[in-house]
PDB file of C-alpha atoms and ligand atoms in Angstrom:
ATOM      1  CA  MET L 191      14.500   3.095  16.702  1.00  0.00           C
ATOM      2  CA  PHE L 192      11.899   3.975  14.891  1.00  0.00           C
ATOM      3  CA  ASP L 193      13.821   7.108  13.813  1.00  0.00           C
ATOM      4  CA  LEU L 194      13.814   7.572   9.726  1.00  0.00           C
ATOM      5  CA  THR L 195      16.047   9.987   9.581  1.00  0.00           C
ATOM      6  CA  GLY L 196      18.116  10.046   6.313  1.00  0.00           C
ATOM      7  CA  LYS L 197      15.819   7.570   4.775  1.00  0.00           C
ATOM      8  CA  THR L 198      14.260   8.134   1.810  1.00  0.00           C
ATOM      9  CA  ALA L 199      11.072   6.029   1.335  1.00  0.00           C
ATOM     10  CA  ILE L 200       8.936   5.545  -1.949  1.00  0.00           C
ATOM     11  CA  VAL L 201       5.158   5.559  -1.284  1.00  0.00           C
ATOM     12  CA  THR L 202       2.593   4.776  -4.434  1.00  0.00           C
ATOM     13  CA  GLY L 203      -0.804   6.849  -4.589  1.00  0.00           C
ATOM     14  CA  ALA L 204       0.141   9.340  -1.659  1.00  0.00           C
ATOM     15  CA  ASN L 205      -1.509  11.645  -3.046  1.00  0.00           C
ATOM     16  CA  THR L 206      -5.001  10.846  -1.109  1.00  0.00           C
ATOM     17  CA  GLY L 207      -6.276   8.163   1.148  1.00  0.00           C
ATOM     18  CA  ILE L 208      -4.515   5.373   2.861  1.00  0.00           C
ATOM     19  CA  GLY L 209      -0.780   6.525   0.936  1.00  0.00           C
ATOM     20  CA  GLN L 210      -1.071  10.098   1.816  1.00  0.00           C
ATOM     21  CA  GLY L 211      -1.604   9.058   5.797  1.00  0.00           C
ATOM     22  CA  ILE L 212       1.563   6.557   5.649  1.00  0.00           C
ATOM     23  CA  ALA L 213       3.567   9.184   3.801  1.00  0.00           C
ATOM     24  CA  ILE L 214       2.991  11.613   6.726  1.00  0.00           C
ATOM     25  CA  ALA L 215       3.689   9.599   9.338  1.00  0.00           C
ATOM     26  CA  LEU L 216       7.039   8.670   7.372  1.00  0.00           C
ATOM     27  CA  ALA L 217       8.107  11.800   7.534  1.00  0.00           C
ATOM     28  CA  GLN L 218       6.771  12.794  10.748  1.00  0.00           C
ATOM     29  CA  ALA L 219       9.513   9.957  11.612  1.00  0.00           C
ATOM     30  CA  GLY L 220      12.262  11.833   9.839  1.00  0.00           C
ATOM     31  CA  ALA L 221      12.234  10.086   6.281  1.00  0.00           C
ATOM     32  CA  ASN L 222      12.068  11.949   3.067  1.00  0.00           C
ATOM     33  CA  ILE L 223       9.455  10.690   0.698  1.00  0.00           C
ATOM     34  CA  ALA L 224       9.240  10.333  -2.925  1.00  0.00           C
ATOM     35  CA  LEU L 225       5.440  10.342  -3.930  1.00  0.00           C
ATOM     36  CA  VAL L 226       4.624   7.993  -6.907  1.00  0.00           C
ATOM     37  CA  GLY L 227       1.172   8.005  -8.669  1.00  0.00           C
ATOM     38  CA  ARG L 228      -0.931   9.040 -11.845  1.00  0.00           C
ATOM     39  CA  SER L 229      -1.942  11.951 -10.193  1.00  0.00           C
ATOM     40  CA  ASP L 230      -0.824  15.036  -8.416  1.00  0.00           C
ATOM     41  CA  ALA L 231       0.254  14.576  -5.438  1.00  0.00           C
ATOM     42  CA  ASN L 232       0.998  18.214  -4.177  1.00  0.00           C
ATOM     43  CA  GLU L 233      -1.187  18.441  -1.478  1.00  0.00           C
ATOM     44  CA  THR L 234       0.659  15.613   0.681  1.00  0.00           C
ATOM     45  CA  ALA L 235       4.224  17.175  -0.940  1.00  0.00           C
ATOM     46  CA  GLU L 236       3.643  20.578   1.219  1.00  0.00           C
ATOM     47  CA  LYS L 237       2.288  18.842   4.453  1.00  0.00           C
ATOM     48  CA  ILE L 238       5.431  16.946   4.463  1.00  0.00           C
ATOM     49  CA  GLN L 239       7.646  19.896   3.334  1.00  0.00           C
ATOM     50  CA  ALA L 240       6.049  21.744   6.239  1.00  0.00           C
ATOM     51  CA  LEU L 241       7.154  19.024   8.118  1.00  0.00           C
ATOM     52  CA  GLY L 242      10.579  20.183   7.072  1.00  0.00           C
ATOM     53  CA  GLN L 243      11.404  16.874   4.751  1.00  0.00           C
ATOM     54  CA  LYS L 244      12.272  16.552   1.219  1.00  0.00           C
ATOM     55  CA  THR L 245       9.247  15.173  -0.936  1.00  0.00           C
ATOM     56  CA  ALA L 246      10.113  14.310  -4.990  1.00  0.00           C
ATOM     57  CA  ILE L 247       6.801  13.438  -7.195  1.00  0.00           C
ATOM     58  CA  ILE L 248       7.563  11.115  -9.386  1.00  0.00           C
ATOM     59  CA  ARG L 249       4.306  10.650 -12.247  1.00  0.00           C
ATOM     60  CA  ALA L 250       3.886   7.069 -13.490  1.00  0.00           C
ATOM     61  CA  ASP L 251       0.785   5.110 -14.227  1.00  0.00           C
ATOM     62  CA  LEU L 252       1.022   2.004 -12.499  1.00  0.00           C
ATOM     63  CA  SER L 253      -1.241  -0.107 -14.221  1.00  0.00           C
ATOM     64  CA  SER L 254       1.604  -1.384 -15.941  1.00  0.00           C
ATOM     65  CA  ILE L 255       4.978  -2.322 -14.883  1.00  0.00           C
ATOM     66  CA  GLU L 256       6.464  -0.365 -17.844  1.00  0.00           C
ATOM     67  CA  PRO L 257       7.348   3.045 -15.331  1.00  0.00           C
ATOM     68  CA  CYS L 258       8.933   0.660 -12.524  1.00  0.00           C
ATOM     69  CA  ASP L 259      12.663   0.995 -13.330  1.00  0.00           C
ATOM     70  CA  TYR L 260      11.936   4.512 -14.193  1.00  0.00           C
ATOM     71  CA  VAL L 261      10.134   5.177 -10.486  1.00  0.00           C
ATOM     72  CA  ILE L 262      13.547   3.110  -8.584  1.00  0.00           C
ATOM     73  CA  LYS L 263      15.654   5.542 -10.882  1.00  0.00           C
ATOM     74  CA  GLU L 264      13.855   8.826 -10.348  1.00  0.00           C
ATOM     75  CA  ALA L 265      13.555   8.495  -6.678  1.00  0.00           C
ATOM     76  CA  ILE L 266      17.548   7.725  -6.344  1.00  0.00           C
ATOM     77  CA  GLU L 267      17.967  10.865  -8.533  1.00  0.00           C
ATOM     78  CA  LYS L 268      16.243  13.354  -6.650  1.00  0.00           C
ATOM     79  CA  LEU L 269      16.532  11.779  -3.151  1.00  0.00           C
ATOM     80  CA  GLY L 270      19.500  10.277  -3.009  1.00  0.00           C
ATOM     81  CA  GLY L 271      18.377   6.176  -2.513  1.00  0.00           C
ATOM     82  CA  VAL L 272      15.969   3.930  -1.764  1.00  0.00           C
ATOM     83  CA  ASP L 273      15.421   2.834   1.690  1.00  0.00           C
ATOM     84  CA  VAL L 274      11.699   1.754   2.082  1.00  0.00           C
ATOM     85  CA  LEU L 275       9.121   0.987  -0.735  1.00  0.00           C
ATOM     86  CA  VAL L 276       5.568   1.125   0.438  1.00  0.00           C
ATOM     87  CA  ASN L 277       3.164  -0.551  -2.311  1.00  0.00           C
ATOM     88  CA  ASN L 278       0.040   0.955  -2.074  1.00  0.00           C
ATOM     89  CA  ALA L 279      -1.686   2.011  -5.427  1.00  0.00           C
ATOM     90  CA  GLY L 280      -4.632  -0.384  -5.412  1.00  0.00           C
ATOM     91  CA  ILE L 281      -7.809  -0.140  -7.174  1.00  0.00           C
ATOM     92  CA  ILE L 282     -11.166  -1.797  -6.537  1.00  0.00           C
ATOM     93  CA  ARG L 283     -13.778  -3.512  -9.404  1.00  0.00           C
ATOM     94  CA  ARG L 284     -17.493  -4.022  -7.553  1.00  0.00           C
ATOM     95  CA  ASN L 285     -19.642  -6.666  -9.880  1.00  0.00           C
ATOM     96  CA  ASP L 286     -21.712 -10.172  -9.075  1.00  0.00           C
ATOM     97  CA  ALA L 287     -18.965 -12.856  -9.936  1.00  0.00           C
ATOM     98  CA  LEU L 288     -21.212 -14.248 -12.833  1.00  0.00           C
ATOM     99  CA  ASP L 289     -21.016 -10.828 -14.400  1.00  0.00           C
ATOM    100  CA  PHE L 290     -17.787 -10.213 -13.709  1.00  0.00           C
ATOM    101  CA  THR L 291     -15.729  -9.166 -17.089  1.00  0.00           C
ATOM    102  CA  GLU L 292     -12.159  -9.620 -17.908  1.00  0.00           C
ATOM    103  CA  ASP L 293     -11.710  -6.118 -17.623  1.00  0.00           C
ATOM    104  CA  ASP L 294     -12.587  -6.500 -14.057  1.00  0.00           C
ATOM    105  CA  TRP L 295     -10.121  -8.608 -13.879  1.00  0.00           C
ATOM    106  CA  ASP L 296      -7.077  -7.113 -15.649  1.00  0.00           C
ATOM    107  CA  SER L 297      -7.156  -3.687 -14.312  1.00  0.00           C
ATOM    108  CA  VAL L 298      -6.997  -5.018 -11.005  1.00  0.00           C
ATOM    109  CA  MET L 299      -4.896  -7.681 -11.008  1.00  0.00           C
ATOM    110  CA  ASN L 300      -2.472  -5.592 -13.193  1.00  0.00           C
ATOM    111  CA  THR L 301      -2.270  -2.814 -10.437  1.00  0.00           C
ATOM    112  CA  ASN L 302      -2.876  -4.549  -7.457  1.00  0.00           C
ATOM    113  CA  ILE L 303       0.031  -7.424  -7.670  1.00  0.00           C
ATOM    114  CA  LYS L 304       1.960  -7.288 -10.906  1.00  0.00           C
ATOM    115  CA  ASN L 305       2.780  -3.894 -10.540  1.00  0.00           C
ATOM    116  CA  LEU L 306       3.345  -4.393  -7.098  1.00  0.00           C
ATOM    117  CA  PHE L 307       5.861  -7.490  -7.494  1.00  0.00           C
ATOM    118  CA  PHE L 308       7.322  -5.756 -10.616  1.00  0.00           C
ATOM    119  CA  LEU L 309       8.033  -2.365  -8.236  1.00  0.00           C
ATOM    120  CA  SER L 310       9.686  -4.296  -5.503  1.00  0.00           C
ATOM    121  CA  GLN L 311      11.529  -6.587  -7.729  1.00  0.00           C
ATOM    122  CA  ALA L 312      13.271  -2.834  -8.668  1.00  0.00           C
ATOM    123  CA  ALA L 313      13.119  -1.675  -5.426  1.00  0.00           C
ATOM    124  CA  ALA L 314      15.352  -4.868  -4.421  1.00  0.00           C
ATOM    125  CA  LYS L 315      17.538  -4.888  -6.737  1.00  0.00           C
ATOM    126  CA  VAL L 316      18.983  -1.551  -5.626  1.00  0.00           C
ATOM    127  CA  MET L 317      18.208  -2.829  -1.718  1.00  0.00           C
ATOM    128  CA  VAL L 318      20.404  -5.534  -2.486  1.00  0.00           C
ATOM    129  CA  GLU L 319      23.385  -3.227  -4.052  1.00  0.00           C
ATOM    130  CA  ASN L 320      22.752  -1.059  -0.687  1.00  0.00           C
ATOM    131  CA  GLY L 321      22.778  -3.833   1.823  1.00  0.00           C
ATOM    132  CA  GLY L 322      19.178  -3.983   2.740  1.00  0.00           C
ATOM    133  CA  GLY L 323      15.828  -2.267   2.924  1.00  0.00           C
ATOM    134  CA  LYS L 324      12.233  -2.422   4.041  1.00  0.00           C
ATOM    135  CA  ILE L 325       9.014  -2.837   1.379  1.00  0.00           C
ATOM    136  CA  ILE L 326       5.461  -2.702   3.141  1.00  0.00           C
ATOM    137  CA  ASN L 327       3.104  -3.929   0.706  1.00  0.00           C
ATOM    138  CA  ILE L 328      -0.849  -2.924   1.251  1.00  0.00           C
ATOM    139  CA  ALA L 329      -3.087  -5.827   2.017  1.00  0.00           C
ATOM    140  CA  SER L 330      -6.301  -6.243   2.987  1.00  0.00           C
ATOM    141  CA  MET L 331      -9.195  -7.490   4.944  1.00  0.00           C
ATOM    142  CA  LEU L 332      -9.620  -9.827   1.956  1.00  0.00           C
ATOM    143  CA  THR L 333      -6.195 -11.183   2.648  1.00  0.00           C
ATOM    144  CA  PHE L 334      -7.476 -12.924   5.206  1.00  0.00           C
ATOM    145  CA  GLN L 335     -11.465 -13.339   4.427  1.00  0.00           C
ATOM    146  CA  GLY L 336     -13.367 -13.755   0.761  1.00  0.00           C
ATOM    147  CA  GLY L 337     -15.731 -10.942   0.091  1.00  0.00           C
ATOM    148  CA  ILE L 338     -18.109 -10.926  -1.790  1.00  0.00           C
ATOM    149  CA  ARG L 339     -18.947  -8.986  -5.158  1.00  0.00           C
ATOM    150  CA  VAL L 340     -15.002  -7.938  -5.110  1.00  0.00           C
ATOM    151  CA  ALA L 341     -13.498 -11.352  -7.412  1.00  0.00           C
ATOM    152  CA  SER L 342     -10.335  -9.421  -8.939  1.00  0.00           C
ATOM    153  CA  TYR L 343      -9.532  -7.282  -5.806  1.00  0.00           C
ATOM    154  CA  THR L 344      -9.743 -10.410  -3.170  1.00  0.00           C
ATOM    155  CA  ALA L 345      -7.484 -12.681  -5.708  1.00  0.00           C
ATOM    156  CA  SER L 346      -5.163  -9.869  -5.665  1.00  0.00           C
ATOM    157  CA  LYS L 347      -5.297  -9.096  -1.743  1.00  0.00           C
ATOM    158  CA  SER L 348      -4.946 -13.239  -1.480  1.00  0.00           C
ATOM    159  CA  GLY L 349      -2.238 -12.751  -3.413  1.00  0.00           C
ATOM    160  CA  VAL L 350      -0.366  -9.820  -1.582  1.00  0.00           C
ATOM    161  CA  GLY L 351      -0.093 -12.095   1.238  1.00  0.00           C
ATOM    162  CA  GLY L 352       1.695 -14.739  -0.590  1.00  0.00           C
ATOM    163  CA  LEU L 353       3.749 -12.795  -2.357  1.00  0.00           C
ATOM    164  CA  THR L 354       4.525 -11.013   0.848  1.00  0.00           C
ATOM    165  CA  LYS L 355       5.811 -14.278   2.548  1.00  0.00           C
ATOM    166  CA  LEU L 356       7.918 -15.464  -0.836  1.00  0.00           C
ATOM    167  CA  LEU L 357       9.265 -12.545  -1.034  1.00  0.00           C
ATOM    168  CA  ALA L 358      10.470 -12.464   2.582  1.00  0.00           C
ATOM    169  CA  ASN L 359      11.729 -15.870   2.329  1.00  0.00           C
ATOM    170  CA  GLU L 360      14.196 -14.958  -1.072  1.00  0.00           C
ATOM    171  CA  TRP L 361      15.022 -11.521   0.535  1.00  0.00           C
ATOM    172  CA  ALA L 362      15.203 -11.704   4.059  1.00  0.00           C
ATOM    173  CA  GLY L 363      19.016 -13.053   3.932  1.00  0.00           C
ATOM    174  CA  LYS L 364      20.123 -10.163   1.971  1.00  0.00           C
ATOM    175  CA  GLY L 365      18.967  -7.746   4.495  1.00  0.00           C
ATOM    176  CA  ILE L 366      15.411  -6.931   3.065  1.00  0.00           C
ATOM    177  CA  ASN L 367      12.517  -7.387   5.431  1.00  0.00           C
ATOM    178  CA  VAL L 368       9.089  -7.474   3.139  1.00  0.00           C
ATOM    179  CA  ASN L 369       5.900  -6.941   5.429  1.00  0.00           C
ATOM    180  CA  ALA L 370       2.396  -5.914   5.109  1.00  0.00           C
ATOM    181  CA  ILE L 371      -0.303  -4.015   6.260  1.00  0.00           C
ATOM    182  CA  ALA L 372      -3.290  -5.504   5.919  1.00  0.00           C
ATOM    183  CA  PRO L 373      -5.879  -1.905   6.799  1.00  0.00           C
ATOM    184  CA  GLY L 374      -9.574  -3.148   8.061  1.00  0.00           C
ATOM    185  CA  TYR L 375     -12.746  -0.628   7.016  1.00  0.00           C
ATOM    186  CA  ILE L 376     -10.681   2.930   6.191  1.00  0.00           C
ATOM    187  CA  ALA L 377     -12.462   6.032   5.209  1.00  0.00           C
ATOM    188  CA  THR L 378     -11.209   7.431   1.843  1.00  0.00           C
ATOM    189  CA  ASN L 379     -12.164   7.494  -1.644  1.00  0.00           C
ATOM    190  CA  ASN L 380     -11.971   3.700  -2.128  1.00  0.00           C
ATOM    191  CA  THR L 381     -14.784   3.102   0.060  1.00  0.00           C
ATOM    192  CA  ALA L 382     -16.678   5.776  -0.968  1.00  0.00           C
ATOM    193  CA  ALA L 383     -19.427   3.177  -2.187  1.00  0.00           C
ATOM    194  CA  LEU L 384     -19.416   1.241   1.136  1.00  0.00           C
ATOM    195  CA  GLN L 385     -20.398   4.355   3.520  1.00  0.00           C
ATOM    196  CA  ALA L 386     -22.370   5.861   1.339  1.00  0.00           C
ATOM    197  CA  ASP L 387     -25.127   2.861   1.323  1.00  0.00           C
ATOM    198  CA  GLU L 388     -26.726   3.053   4.595  1.00  0.00           C
ATOM    199  CA  LYS L 389     -27.464  -0.796   4.975  1.00  0.00           C
ATOM    200  CA  ARG L 390     -23.521  -1.898   4.379  1.00  0.00           C
ATOM    201  CA  ASN L 391     -22.208   1.154   6.116  1.00  0.00           C
ATOM    202  CA  SER L 392     -24.364  -0.381   9.510  1.00  0.00           C
ATOM    203  CA  GLU L 393     -23.632  -3.907   8.778  1.00  0.00           C
ATOM    204  CA  ILE L 394     -19.727  -2.664   8.413  1.00  0.00           C
ATOM    205  CA  LEU L 395     -19.772  -0.661  11.631  1.00  0.00           C
ATOM    206  CA  GLY L 396     -21.509  -2.743  13.749  1.00  0.00           C
ATOM    207  CA  ARG L 397     -18.890  -5.467  13.504  1.00  0.00           C
ATOM    208  CA  ILE L 398     -15.830  -3.168  14.377  1.00  0.00           C
ATOM    209  CA  PRO L 399     -14.856  -3.844  17.295  1.00  0.00           C
ATOM    210  CA  ALA L 400     -13.719   0.116  18.231  1.00  0.00           C
ATOM    211  CA  GLY L 401     -16.994   1.116  16.733  1.00  0.00           C
ATOM    212  CA  ARG L 402     -15.881   3.758  13.973  1.00  0.00           C
ATOM    213  CA  TRP L 403     -14.497   3.573  10.598  1.00  0.00           C
ATOM    214  CA  GLY L 404     -10.324   3.904  10.332  1.00  0.00           C
ATOM    215  CA  ASP L 405      -8.513   6.958   9.245  1.00  0.00           C
ATOM    216  CA  PRO L 406      -5.339   7.138   7.123  1.00  0.00           C
ATOM    217  CA  ALA L 407      -3.855   8.592   9.964  1.00  0.00           C
ATOM    218  CA  ASP L 408      -4.731   5.246  11.903  1.00  0.00           C
ATOM    219  CA  LEU L 409      -1.848   3.070   9.575  1.00  0.00           C
ATOM    220  CA  GLY L 410       0.909   5.550  10.326  1.00  0.00           C
ATOM    221  CA  GLY L 411       2.404   3.883  13.327  1.00  0.00           C
ATOM    222  CA  ALA L 412       2.438   0.148  11.572  1.00  0.00           C
ATOM    223  CA  ALA L 413       4.021   2.116   9.012  1.00  0.00           C
ATOM    224  CA  VAL L 414       6.556   3.732  11.086  1.00  0.00           C
ATOM    225  CA  PHE L 415       7.119   0.373  12.662  1.00  0.00           C
ATOM    226  CA  LEU L 416       7.301  -1.534   9.909  1.00  0.00           C
ATOM    227  CA  ALA L 417      10.158   0.493   8.044  1.00  0.00           C
ATOM    228  CA  SER L 418      12.243   1.355  11.136  1.00  0.00           C
ATOM    229  CA  ASP L 419      15.107  -0.546  12.950  1.00  0.00           C
ATOM    230  CA  ALA L 420      12.224  -1.806  15.224  1.00  0.00           C
ATOM    231  CA  ALA L 421      11.400  -3.913  12.901  1.00  0.00           C
ATOM    232  CA  GLN L 422      14.238  -5.528  11.948  1.00  0.00           C
ATOM    233  CA  TYR L 423      13.212  -9.346  12.556  1.00  0.00           C
ATOM    234  CA  VAL L 424       9.959  -8.889  11.243  1.00  0.00           C
ATOM    235  CA  GLN L 425       9.596 -10.945   8.112  1.00  0.00           C
ATOM    236  CA  GLY L 426       7.007 -11.878   5.993  1.00  0.00           C
ATOM    237  CA  HIS L 427       3.992 -10.870   8.618  1.00  0.00           C
ATOM    238  CA  VAL L 428       1.011  -9.721   7.855  1.00  0.00           C
ATOM    239  CA  LEU L 429      -0.011  -7.188  10.341  1.00  0.00           C
ATOM    240  CA  ALA L 430      -3.313  -5.628  10.456  1.00  0.00           C
ATOM    241  CA  VAL L 431      -4.859  -2.444  11.331  1.00  0.00           C
ATOM    242  CA  ASP L 432      -8.409  -3.142  11.876  1.00  0.00           C
ATOM    243  CA  GLY L 433      -9.989  -1.851  14.814  1.00  0.00           C
ATOM    244  CA  GLY L 434     -10.548  -5.425  15.528  1.00  0.00           C
ATOM    245  CA  TRP L 435     -12.357  -6.466  12.941  1.00  0.00           C
ATOM    246  CA  LEU L 436     -10.451  -9.938  12.742  1.00  0.00           C
ATOM    247  CA  ALA L 437     -11.196 -10.652  16.304  1.00  0.00           C
ATOM    248  CA  ARG L 438     -14.391 -10.764  16.125  1.00  0.00           C
TER     249      ARG L 438
HETATM  250  P1  NAP Q 558      -7.617   5.476  -2.990  1.00  0.00           P
HETATM  251  O1  NAP Q 558      -8.538   6.931  -1.859  1.00  0.00           O
HETATM  252  O2  NAP Q 558      -8.626   5.094  -3.789  1.00  0.00           O
HETATM  253  O3  NAP Q 558      -6.051   5.265  -3.108  1.00  0.00           O
HETATM  254  C1  NAP Q 558      -5.940   4.639  -4.074  1.00  0.00           C
HETATM  255  C2  NAP Q 558      -4.409   5.282  -4.671  1.00  0.00           C
HETATM  256  O4  NAP Q 558      -4.093   4.547  -5.802  1.00  0.00           O
HETATM  257  C3  NAP Q 558      -4.764   6.414  -5.333  1.00  0.00           C
HETATM  258  O5  NAP Q 558      -3.438   7.518  -4.887  1.00  0.00           O
HETATM  259  C4  NAP Q 558      -4.516   5.936  -6.769  1.00  0.00           C
HETATM  260  O6  NAP Q 558      -4.491   6.908  -7.589  1.00  0.00           O
HETATM  261  C5  NAP Q 558      -3.558   5.439  -6.475  1.00  0.00           C
HETATM  262  N1  NAP Q 558      -3.799   4.272  -7.794  1.00  0.00           N
HETATM  263  C6  NAP Q 558      -4.988   3.561  -8.305  1.00  0.00           C
HETATM  264  N2  NAP Q 558      -4.590   3.476  -9.901  1.00  0.00           N
HETATM  265  C7  NAP Q 558      -3.463   3.809  -9.705  1.00  0.00           C
HETATM  266  C8  NAP Q 558      -2.360   3.604 -10.950  1.00  0.00           C
HETATM  267  N3  NAP Q 558      -2.647   3.212 -11.956  1.00  0.00           N
HETATM  268  N4  NAP Q 558      -1.055   4.389 -11.210  1.00  0.00           N
HETATM  269  C9  NAP Q 558      -0.693   4.760  -9.999  1.00  0.00           C
HETATM  270  N5  NAP Q 558      -1.441   5.129  -8.838  1.00  0.00           N
HETATM  271  C10 NAP Q 558      -2.960   4.337  -8.956  1.00  0.00           C
HETATM  272  O7  NAP Q 558      -8.163   4.544  -1.607  1.00  0.00           O
HETATM  273  P2  NAP Q 558      -7.244   3.902  -0.493  1.00  0.00           P
HETATM  274  O8  NAP Q 558      -8.152   2.870   0.314  1.00  0.00           O
HETATM  275  O9  NAP Q 558      -6.068   4.816   0.404  1.00  0.00           O
HETATM  276  O10 NAP Q 558      -6.314   2.475  -0.938  1.00  0.00           O
HETATM  277  C11 NAP Q 558      -4.823   2.432  -0.796  1.00  0.00           C
HETATM  278  C12 NAP Q 558      -4.723   0.935  -0.683  1.00  0.00           C
HETATM  279  O11 NAP Q 558      -5.436   0.644   0.204  1.00  0.00           O
HETATM  280  C13 NAP Q 558      -5.031   0.227  -2.219  1.00  0.00           C
HETATM  281  O12 NAP Q 558      -4.066  -0.579  -2.180  1.00  0.00           O
HETATM  282  C14 NAP Q 558      -6.384  -0.089  -1.216  1.00  0.00           C
HETATM  283  O13 NAP Q 558      -6.686  -1.669  -1.961  1.00  0.00           O
HETATM  284  C15 NAP Q 558      -5.906  -0.751   0.247  1.00  0.00           C
HETATM  285  N6  NAP Q 558      -7.140  -0.605   0.929  1.00  0.00           N
HETATM  286  C16 NAP Q 558      -8.181   0.376   1.613  1.00  0.00           C
HETATM  287  C17 NAP Q 558      -8.524   0.008   2.505  1.00  0.00           C
HETATM  288  C18 NAP Q 558      -9.783   0.852   2.882  1.00  0.00           C
HETATM  289  O14 NAP Q 558     -10.814   0.598   3.701  1.00  0.00           O
HETATM  290  N7  NAP Q 558     -10.180   1.748   2.237  1.00  0.00           N
HETATM  291  C19 NAP Q 558      -9.302  -1.252   3.169  1.00  0.00           C
HETATM  292  C20 NAP Q 558      -8.004  -2.490   2.879  1.00  0.00           C
HETATM  293  C21 NAP Q 558      -6.707  -2.088   2.152  1.00  0.00           C
HETATM  294  P3  NAP Q 558      -5.404   8.098  -8.341  1.00  0.00           P
HETATM  295  O15 NAP Q 558      -6.221   9.057  -7.159  1.00  0.00           O
HETATM  296  O16 NAP Q 558      -4.199   8.984  -9.466  1.00  0.00           O
HETATM  297  O17 NAP Q 558      -6.229   7.048  -8.849  1.00  0.00           O
END
């Protein structure tokens, strides 16, 4: 039920962090992986090839929607199909709401929500023709909460929750499962500033029932589940993988 043998998954932002953890987990379940991003994903590719799976590195800057069709075409050409899309690439800008700039707003929204929608659209056009597929969006605790000093990030990740449900409504009948994973506090580049801030770090740790930051590998099981036949009747769900953060 959880076997992904013969499937092709596209993972954006897979050179590091959560994207790398998810790409490796999908490969462990048997999928071949297209690694999409603006930086080299050689380390991830090597780890996946060591598992015996195929990889394709597709260079694309996802701050605009211009490369969306190219990404899907390349994945099909290099790996033979698109069964799973993981929209993971994302950025964050921290600034007081009073000082937040248009660039802080646009750069985050363009990558985190606009590109996510149009890449999903490009993938779904192929999935519809092929009888279905799985789309997994990476949401956040700020899909549910307000956060602080991260106005555009909160807007984008709240948008990911809504869009996941909208796309599920439109595409479930076409054989496409659209769901999201909401990671809790995971130790990556994205959260390096929080981890380095002694006060914020201890406040965060004090609220996590599991008592530790998450590791990118902690997201693997949820990703394999949502990419697999085991999730065939799961639609529009935002699955928190947060060490219990939301339960507190
Ligand atoms: P990360 O280590 O900073 O990784 C972000 C990834 O996105 C990198 O591969 C990055 O590529 C890529 N990316 C950013 N802008 C891009 C662009 N314009 N074009 C192509 N690729 C781009 O952060 P992470 O924590 O793993 O974050 C991954 C996802 O999880 C994001 O959507 C983030 O919002 C979400 N998330 C993270 C946490 C957490 O606690 N870490 C919690 C909730 C949600 P480069 O290396 O080239 O920049």
